């Protein structure tokens, strides 16, 4: 067994874009405090960028004991080469036991490159993390069909157990990296719960500025421009109410989306989601997609209109607090995850629901 | 210049997925397809061929049965196929897989202005890790999530997708690009291509062909060379069935329930 005594602490790579931290950073720092508590170590947040020292307290307030700031003009915009080099240098110098990275489009570019260079394992898109085996067994009891009481577990095990969906969400797999450090995982945005930010924690954190060794020759790509999407993107992850549409709107796509928008509105102002069938067909932008290859959401109310409920979709919404499904086909699998099911034509049922909800609200 | 396209044969997870009692996937009972993002990568390479006349090589790591998929890629317009196959490679995680594919690509040979195209991610694992890890092992620059590619002399200018917009990135060749479905509409096989695909070569790259590559070591490939292990795999439990609403007044019932729960 390799000697890992040098490896300490749970690191979170905190991604900033144009000087703005991403919400997944706060989720990961919060989650890291749980993991660090299980093994009694520190949470270290790492921020790379140009003139980003001011961001330190913003993440520290979620419970980071230390914030490492790697500040350099060549880190202004994300480039694979520069960010990989600096993060690998830091990891080699400080030897974290765990390194978590948000599974954003950038995190998923950076993390594999870093893991390959450090010669360590990487789990993609984890949705659940445990170090303590007791907690892991409780998680299995809730979230798996494993008979945990008749299964043997090693309660001394101190490996990070990284659980993720595979095969479009049909299977869950818990991955470990027993022979190498750091144990790396990208973590699916929107899944881990963000804790509370406090001034006290923000002030208590140690802020460490490190020397960055980087030269222009290290970077083989050139960022010509960064542009925001022309349309405002829908915030599925933060939404309390989501009304999603599926293939069932094919008869009249525009009407179907309009009904979903109206229903979301009367439910208290929500957003419209969609199944992969709809985004693949180009009926609605891919930023609306809920599911294994889209976003994972857990709103207070999730309404599925004309969505059959393939695991691809349900993997992204089954943890919603209340699920209502409307589908013509009474054997649609969506009814297996719904709290309330209505068999019927959404073009008939939804206008009625809108009317009745308006009435109920007025009452 | 040439284009090398990495493709993977995957179980069709959008259809019926069969899971065995022990929580493992019953691959034998499932249909296989070419990974969708990889078809976008192939199309990107074929567009480069249309514009420059360059050679397009397709490479896959997998069992002997993946040869059929490589033939399909040739029928779509690729020139040569390479199948990296051997029991030494079995059980590889993304790290070990990228070591092996990188060695396979070294065997094919990467020249000055070549471009390696991969799909962003495969639908069986959804990791998006192998492309960037191949780039790392080959010491090449990478651009992932490519949604537009333009050739600009010896460089490519790539529109790279972000969640909230995009970046324009210029990258010198040789380089590795991972492609998303939005990049293009894959062309179909034509009749001439289907007939011709059996004339074109598919070479098996087995262990002896790459064993002298520095990337190939007992502790970097296969199950033993994989830093990650599956600790447990399991199926999520079915949520208890909910309540079906019946009758002519389902909409009113639903509104009533929401009101009672103080959700509206």
Tab-separated table of N, CA and C in Angstrom, chain B residues 66-160:
chain	number	residue	atom	x	y	z
B	66	UNK	N	-16.453	-4.425	-32.780
B	66	UNK	CA	-16.488	-2.998	-33.106
B	66	UNK	C	-16.033	-2.742	-34.540
B	67	UNK	N	-15.513	-3.789	-35.195
B	67	UNK	CA	-15.059	-3.619	-36.576
B	67	UNK	C	-16.210	-3.159	-37.480
B	68	UNK	N	-17.406	-3.683	-37.227
B	68	UNK	CA	-18.564	-3.297	-38.031
B	68	UNK	C	-18.806	-1.794	-37.969
B	69	UNK	N	-18.640	-1.236	-36.770
B	69	UNK	CA	-18.827	0.206	-36.615
B	69	UNK	C	-17.775	0.974	-37.410
B	70	UNK	N	-16.526	0.466	-37.392
B	70	UNK	CA	-15.472	1.141	-38.156
B	70	UNK	C	-15.799	1.083	-39.657
B	71	UNK	N	-16.348	-0.043	-40.111
B	71	UNK	CA	-16.752	-0.154	-41.530
B	71	UNK	C	-17.817	0.905	-41.845
B	72	UNK	N	-18.735	1.102	-40.911
B	72	UNK	CA	-19.765	2.130	-41.138
B	72	UNK	C	-19.145	3.511	-41.266
B	73	UNK	N	-18.124	3.777	-40.454
B	73	UNK	CA	-17.447	5.076	-40.532
B	73	UNK	C	-16.774	5.230	-41.893
B	74	UNK	N	-16.213	4.133	-42.389
B	74	UNK	CA	-15.582	4.169	-43.713
B	74	UNK	C	-16.654	4.387	-44.786
B	75	UNK	N	-17.791	3.731	-44.603
B	75	UNK	CA	-18.885	3.909	-45.567
B	75	UNK	C	-19.365	5.360	-45.592
B	76	UNK	N	-19.208	6.047	-44.479
B	76	UNK	CA	-19.586	7.475	-44.451
B	76	UNK	C	-18.524	8.348	-45.096
B	77	UNK	N	-17.329	7.808	-45.293
B	77	UNK	CA	-16.313	8.608	-45.988
B	77	UNK	C	-14.910	8.540	-45.424
B	78	UNK	N	-14.713	7.821	-44.318
B	78	UNK	CA	-13.355	7.717	-43.767
B	78	UNK	C	-12.504	6.804	-44.651
B	79	UNK	N	-11.166	6.927	-44.525
B	79	UNK	CA	-10.274	6.181	-45.412
B	79	UNK	C	-9.750	4.890	-44.800
B	80	UNK	N	-9.414	4.924	-43.528
B	80	UNK	CA	-8.821	3.742	-42.901
B	80	UNK	C	-9.414	3.557	-41.507
B	81	UNK	N	-9.449	2.312	-41.076
B	81	UNK	CA	-9.913	2.037	-39.730
B	81	UNK	C	-8.840	1.332	-38.915
B	82	UNK	N	-8.787	1.640	-37.632
B	82	UNK	CA	-7.854	0.974	-36.716
B	82	UNK	C	-8.641	0.526	-35.491
B	83	UNK	N	-8.517	-0.737	-35.151
B	83	UNK	CA	-9.205	-1.245	-33.966
B	83	UNK	C	-8.166	-1.680	-32.941
B	84	UNK	N	-8.159	-0.954	-31.830
B	84	UNK	CA	-7.238	-1.288	-30.744
B	84	UNK	C	-7.925	-2.346	-29.892
B	85	UNK	N	-7.377	-3.528	-29.876
B	85	UNK	CA	-8.097	-4.625	-29.254
B	85	UNK	C	-7.124	-5.631	-28.646
B	86	UNK	N	-7.418	-6.060	-27.443
B	86	UNK	CA	-6.568	-7.068	-26.815
B	86	UNK	C	-7.001	-7.268	-25.386
B	87	UNK	N	-6.834	-8.484	-24.887
B	87	UNK	CA	-7.311	-8.728	-23.521
B	87	UNK	C	-6.483	-7.962	-22.501
B	88	UNK	N	-5.242	-7.571	-22.879
B	88	UNK	CA	-4.405	-6.771	-21.969
B	88	UNK	C	-5.075	-5.437	-21.643
B	89	UNK	N	-5.954	-4.987	-22.534
B	89	UNK	CA	-6.549	-3.660	-22.377
B	89	UNK	C	-7.862	-3.691	-21.578
B	90	UNK	N	-8.355	-4.886	-21.318
B	90	UNK	CA	-9.695	-4.999	-20.713
B	90	UNK	C	-9.729	-4.421	-19.305
B	91	UNK	N	-10.858	-3.881	-18.946
B	91	UNK	CA	-11.062	-3.376	-17.590
B	91	UNK	C	-10.476	-1.995	-17.347
B	92	UNK	N	-10.071	-1.317	-18.415
B	92	UNK	CA	-9.431	-0.004	-18.266
B	92	UNK	C	-10.432	1.074	-17.878
B	93	UNK	N	-10.044	1.940	-16.955
B	93	UNK	CA	-10.859	3.126	-16.670
B	93	UNK	C	-10.443	4.232	-17.647
B	94	UNK	N	-10.913	5.449	-17.429
B	94	UNK	CA	-10.628	6.499	-18.431
B	94	UNK	C	-9.137	6.778	-18.522
B	95	UNK	N	-8.451	6.731	-17.381
B	95	UNK	CA	-7.002	6.991	-17.376
B	95	UNK	C	-6.287	5.956	-18.247
B	96	UNK	N	-6.541	4.671	-17.962
B	96	UNK	CA	-5.857	3.604	-18.686
B	96	UNK	C	-6.283	3.580	-20.159
B	97	UNK	N	-7.570	3.843	-20.399
B	97	UNK	CA	-8.059	3.873	-21.785
B	97	UNK	C	-7.330	4.936	-22.599
B	98	UNK	N	-7.143	6.100	-21.981
B	98	UNK	CA	-6.485	7.164	-22.739
B	98	UNK	C	-5.011	6.843	-22.963
B	99	UNK	N	-4.386	6.153	-22.024
B	99	UNK	CA	-2.991	5.712	-22.250
B	99	UNK	C	-2.924	4.837	-23.505
B	100	UNK	N	-3.873	3.896	-23.573
B	100	UNK	CA	-3.854	2.910	-24.655
B	100	UNK	C	-4.186	3.565	-25.995
B	101	UNK	N	-5.249	4.398	-25.994
B	101	UNK	CA	-5.626	5.032	-27.267
B	101	UNK	C	-4.515	5.977	-27.730
B	102	UNK	N	-3.899	6.681	-26.774
B	102	UNK	CA	-2.788	7.570	-27.149
B	102	UNK	C	-1.657	6.758	-27.779
B	103	UNK	N	-1.381	5.581	-27.214
B	103	UNK	CA	-0.329	4.730	-27.794
B	103	UNK	C	-0.749	4.253	-29.186
B	104	UNK	N	-2.028	3.938	-29.337
B	104	UNK	CA	-2.544	3.535	-30.650
B	104	UNK	C	-2.395	4.665	-31.667
B	105	UNK	N	-2.649	5.889	-31.212
B	105	UNK	CA	-2.513	7.046	-32.106
B	105	UNK	C	-1.028	7.282	-32.439
B	106	UNK	N	-0.160	7.068	-31.473
B	106	UNK	CA	1.278	7.139	-31.773
B	106	UNK	C	1.657	6.117	-32.839
B	107	UNK	N	1.044	4.955	-32.749
B	107	UNK	CA	1.313	3.889	-33.728
B	107	UNK	C	0.873	4.342	-35.130
B	108	UNK	N	-0.303	4.977	-35.197
B	108	UNK	CA	-0.779	5.505	-36.491
B	108	UNK	C	0.149	6.640	-36.934
B	109	UNK	N	0.590	7.434	-35.946
B	109	UNK	CA	1.531	8.514	-36.227
B	109	UNK	C	0.839	9.863	-36.306
B	110	UNK	N	1.270	10.802	-35.460
B	110	UNK	CA	0.728	12.161	-35.493
B	110	UNK	C	1.754	13.059	-36.154
B	111	UNK	N	1.353	13.737	-37.215
B	111	UNK	CA	2.285	14.634	-37.910
B	111	UNK	C	1.951	16.084	-37.641
B	112	UNK	N	2.811	16.914	-38.193
B	112	UNK	CA	2.814	18.351	-37.924
B	112	UNK	C	1.418	18.996	-37.878
B	113	UNK	N	0.603	18.816	-38.921
B	113	UNK	CA	-0.650	19.570	-38.947
B	113	UNK	C	-1.888	18.675	-38.804
B	114	UNK	N	-1.733	17.564	-38.118
B	114	UNK	CA	-2.867	16.650	-37.926
B	114	UNK	C	-3.848	17.173	-36.867
B	115	UNK	N	-5.073	16.705	-36.994
B	115	UNK	CA	-6.085	17.035	-35.990
B	115	UNK	C	-6.726	15.732	-35.507
B	116	UNK	N	-6.828	15.588	-34.194
B	116	UNK	CA	-7.514	14.428	-33.624
B	116	UNK	C	-8.886	14.902	-33.152
B	117	UNK	N	-9.906	14.225	-33.630
B	117	UNK	CA	-11.270	14.571	-33.239
B	117	UNK	C	-11.846	13.475	-32.338
B	118	UNK	N	-12.475	13.889	-31.246
B	118	UNK	CA	-13.186	12.951	-30.376
B	118	UNK	C	-14.586	13.509	-30.164
B	119	UNK	N	-15.515	12.640	-29.769
B	119	UNK	CA	-16.792	13.137	-29.285
B	119	UNK	C	-16.583	13.720	-27.899
B	120	UNK	N	-17.451	14.630	-27.503
B	120	UNK	CA	-17.310	15.213	-26.170
B	120	UNK	C	-17.390	14.136	-25.101
B	121	UNK	N	-18.384	13.257	-25.198
B	121	UNK	CA	-18.530	12.204	-24.194
B	121	UNK	C	-19.325	11.054	-24.777
B	122	UNK	N	-19.163	9.884	-24.162
B	122	UNK	CA	-19.892	8.706	-24.628
B	122	UNK	C	-21.124	8.518	-23.764
B	123	UNK	N	-22.205	8.028	-24.361
B	123	UNK	CA	-23.469	7.957	-23.616
B	123	UNK	C	-23.508	6.831	-22.600
B	124	UNK	N	-22.519	5.921	-22.607
B	124	UNK	CA	-22.548	4.875	-21.576
B	124	UNK	C	-21.940	5.365	-20.271
B	125	UNK	N	-20.832	6.098	-20.357
B	125	UNK	CA	-20.191	6.569	-19.133
B	125	UNK	C	-20.443	8.042	-18.867
B	126	UNK	N	-20.704	8.838	-19.922
B	126	UNK	CA	-20.914	10.285	-19.771
B	126	UNK	C	-19.765	10.978	-19.037
B	127	UNK	N	-18.533	10.504	-19.180
B	127	UNK	CA	-17.475	11.129	-18.377
B	127	UNK	C	-16.837	12.329	-19.063
B	128	UNK	N	-16.724	12.327	-20.384
B	128	UNK	CA	-16.032	13.390	-21.130
B	128	UNK	C	-14.555	13.481	-20.751
B	129	UNK	N	-13.977	12.389	-20.268
B	129	UNK	CA	-12.603	12.450	-19.778
B	129	UNK	C	-11.568	11.923	-20.768
B	130	UNK	N	-11.962	10.962	-21.600
B	130	UNK	CA	-10.954	10.287	-22.411
B	130	UNK	C	-10.317	11.237	-23.436
B	131	UNK	N	-11.117	12.095	-24.054
B	131	UNK	CA	-10.557	13.034	-25.044
B	131	UNK	C	-9.438	13.880	-24.452
B	132	UNK	N	-9.746	14.679	-23.400
B	132	UNK	CA	-8.684	15.486	-22.794
B	132	UNK	C	-7.505	14.650	-22.281
B	133	UNK	N	-7.785	13.447	-21.802
B	133	UNK	CA	-6.672	12.642	-21.275
B	133	UNK	C	-5.790	12.109	-22.403
B	134	UNK	N	-6.376	11.830	-23.566
B	134	UNK	CA	-5.549	11.451	-24.722
B	134	UNK	C	-4.658	12.640	-25.088
B	135	UNK	N	-5.258	13.837	-25.117
B	135	UNK	CA	-4.480	15.033	-25.459
B	135	UNK	C	-3.301	15.197	-24.505
B	136	UNK	N	-3.557	14.974	-23.217
B	136	UNK	CA	-2.478	15.094	-22.225
B	136	UNK	C	-1.380	14.078	-22.506
B	137	UNK	N	-1.777	12.843	-22.772
B	137	UNK	CA	-0.773	11.786	-23.000
B	137	UNK	C	0.021	12.035	-24.269
B	138	UNK	N	-0.594	12.693	-25.250
B	138	UNK	CA	0.119	12.996	-26.502
B	138	UNK	C	0.783	14.368	-26.449
B	139	UNK	N	0.615	15.035	-25.297
B	139	UNK	CA	1.179	16.367	-25.129
B	139	UNK	C	0.696	17.338	-26.199
B	140	UNK	N	-0.579	17.279	-26.512
B	140	UNK	CA	-1.165	18.158	-27.519
B	140	UNK	C	-2.109	19.153	-26.849
B	141	UNK	N	-2.256	20.338	-27.445
B	141	UNK	CA	-3.295	21.240	-26.931
B	141	UNK	C	-4.675	20.675	-27.257
B	142	UNK	N	-5.647	21.021	-26.433
B	142	UNK	CA	-7.004	20.519	-26.642
B	142	UNK	C	-7.996	21.668	-26.651
B	143	UNK	N	-9.071	21.461	-27.376
B	143	UNK	CA	-10.240	22.330	-27.221
B	143	UNK	C	-11.443	21.401	-27.115
B	144	UNK	N	-12.180	21.482	-26.008
B	144	UNK	CA	-13.334	20.597	-25.824
B	144	UNK	C	-14.618	21.366	-26.111
B	145	UNK	N	-15.729	20.653	-26.220
B	145	UNK	CA	-17.054	21.244	-26.449
B	145	UNK	C	-17.083	22.111	-27.709
B	146	UNK	N	-16.487	21.620	-28.804
B	146	UNK	CA	-16.451	22.417	-30.032
B	146	UNK	C	-17.812	22.400	-30.718
B	147	UNK	N	-18.342	23.605	-30.994
B	147	UNK	CA	-19.640	23.710	-31.665
B	147	UNK	C	-19.506	24.339	-33.048
B	148	UNK	N	-18.320	24.871	-33.361
B	148	UNK	CA	-18.021	25.365	-34.710
B	148	UNK	C	-16.514	25.262	-34.885
B	149	UNK	N	-16.100	24.844	-36.055
B	149	UNK	CA	-14.660	24.731	-36.315
B	149	UNK	C	-14.364	25.378	-37.659
B	150	UNK	N	-13.409	26.299	-37.667
B	150	UNK	CA	-12.971	26.878	-38.937
B	150	UNK	C	-11.480	26.695	-39.053
B	151	UNK	N	-11.042	26.389	-40.257
B	151	UNK	CA	-9.610	26.247	-40.469
B	151	UNK	C	-9.040	27.616	-40.804
B	152	UNK	N	-7.921	27.938	-40.193
B	152	UNK	CA	-7.291	29.234	-40.408
B	152	UNK	C	-5.793	28.977	-40.565
B	153	UNK	N	-5.361	28.720	-41.792
B	153	UNK	CA	-3.960	28.350	-42.022
B	153	UNK	C	-3.649	27.058	-41.298
B	154	UNK	N	-2.582	27.088	-40.490
B	154	UNK	CA	-2.227	25.888	-39.726
B	154	UNK	C	-2.953	25.801	-38.387
B	155	UNK	N	-3.877	26.712	-38.199
B	155	UNK	CA	-4.591	26.726	-36.912
B	155	UNK	C	-6.067	26.439	-37.134
B	156	UNK	N	-6.760	26.157	-36.042
B	156	UNK	CA	-8.216	26.053	-36.081
B	156	UNK	C	-8.772	27.143	-35.177
B	157	UNK	N	-9.870	27.745	-35.610
B	157	UNK	CA	-10.581	28.668	-34.738
B	157	UNK	C	-11.871	27.973	-34.345
B	158	UNK	N	-12.042	27.804	-33.045
B	158	UNK	CA	-13.128	26.958	-32.543
B	158	UNK	C	-14.043	27.734	-31.622
B	159	UNK	N	-15.340	27.571	-31.871
B	159	UNK	CA	-16.329	28.115	-30.948
B	159	UNK	C	-16.577	27.033	-29.902
B	160	UNK	N	-16.193	27.332	-28.675
B	160	UNK	CA	-16.249	26.351	-27.604
B	160	UNK	C	-17.398	26.707	-26.667
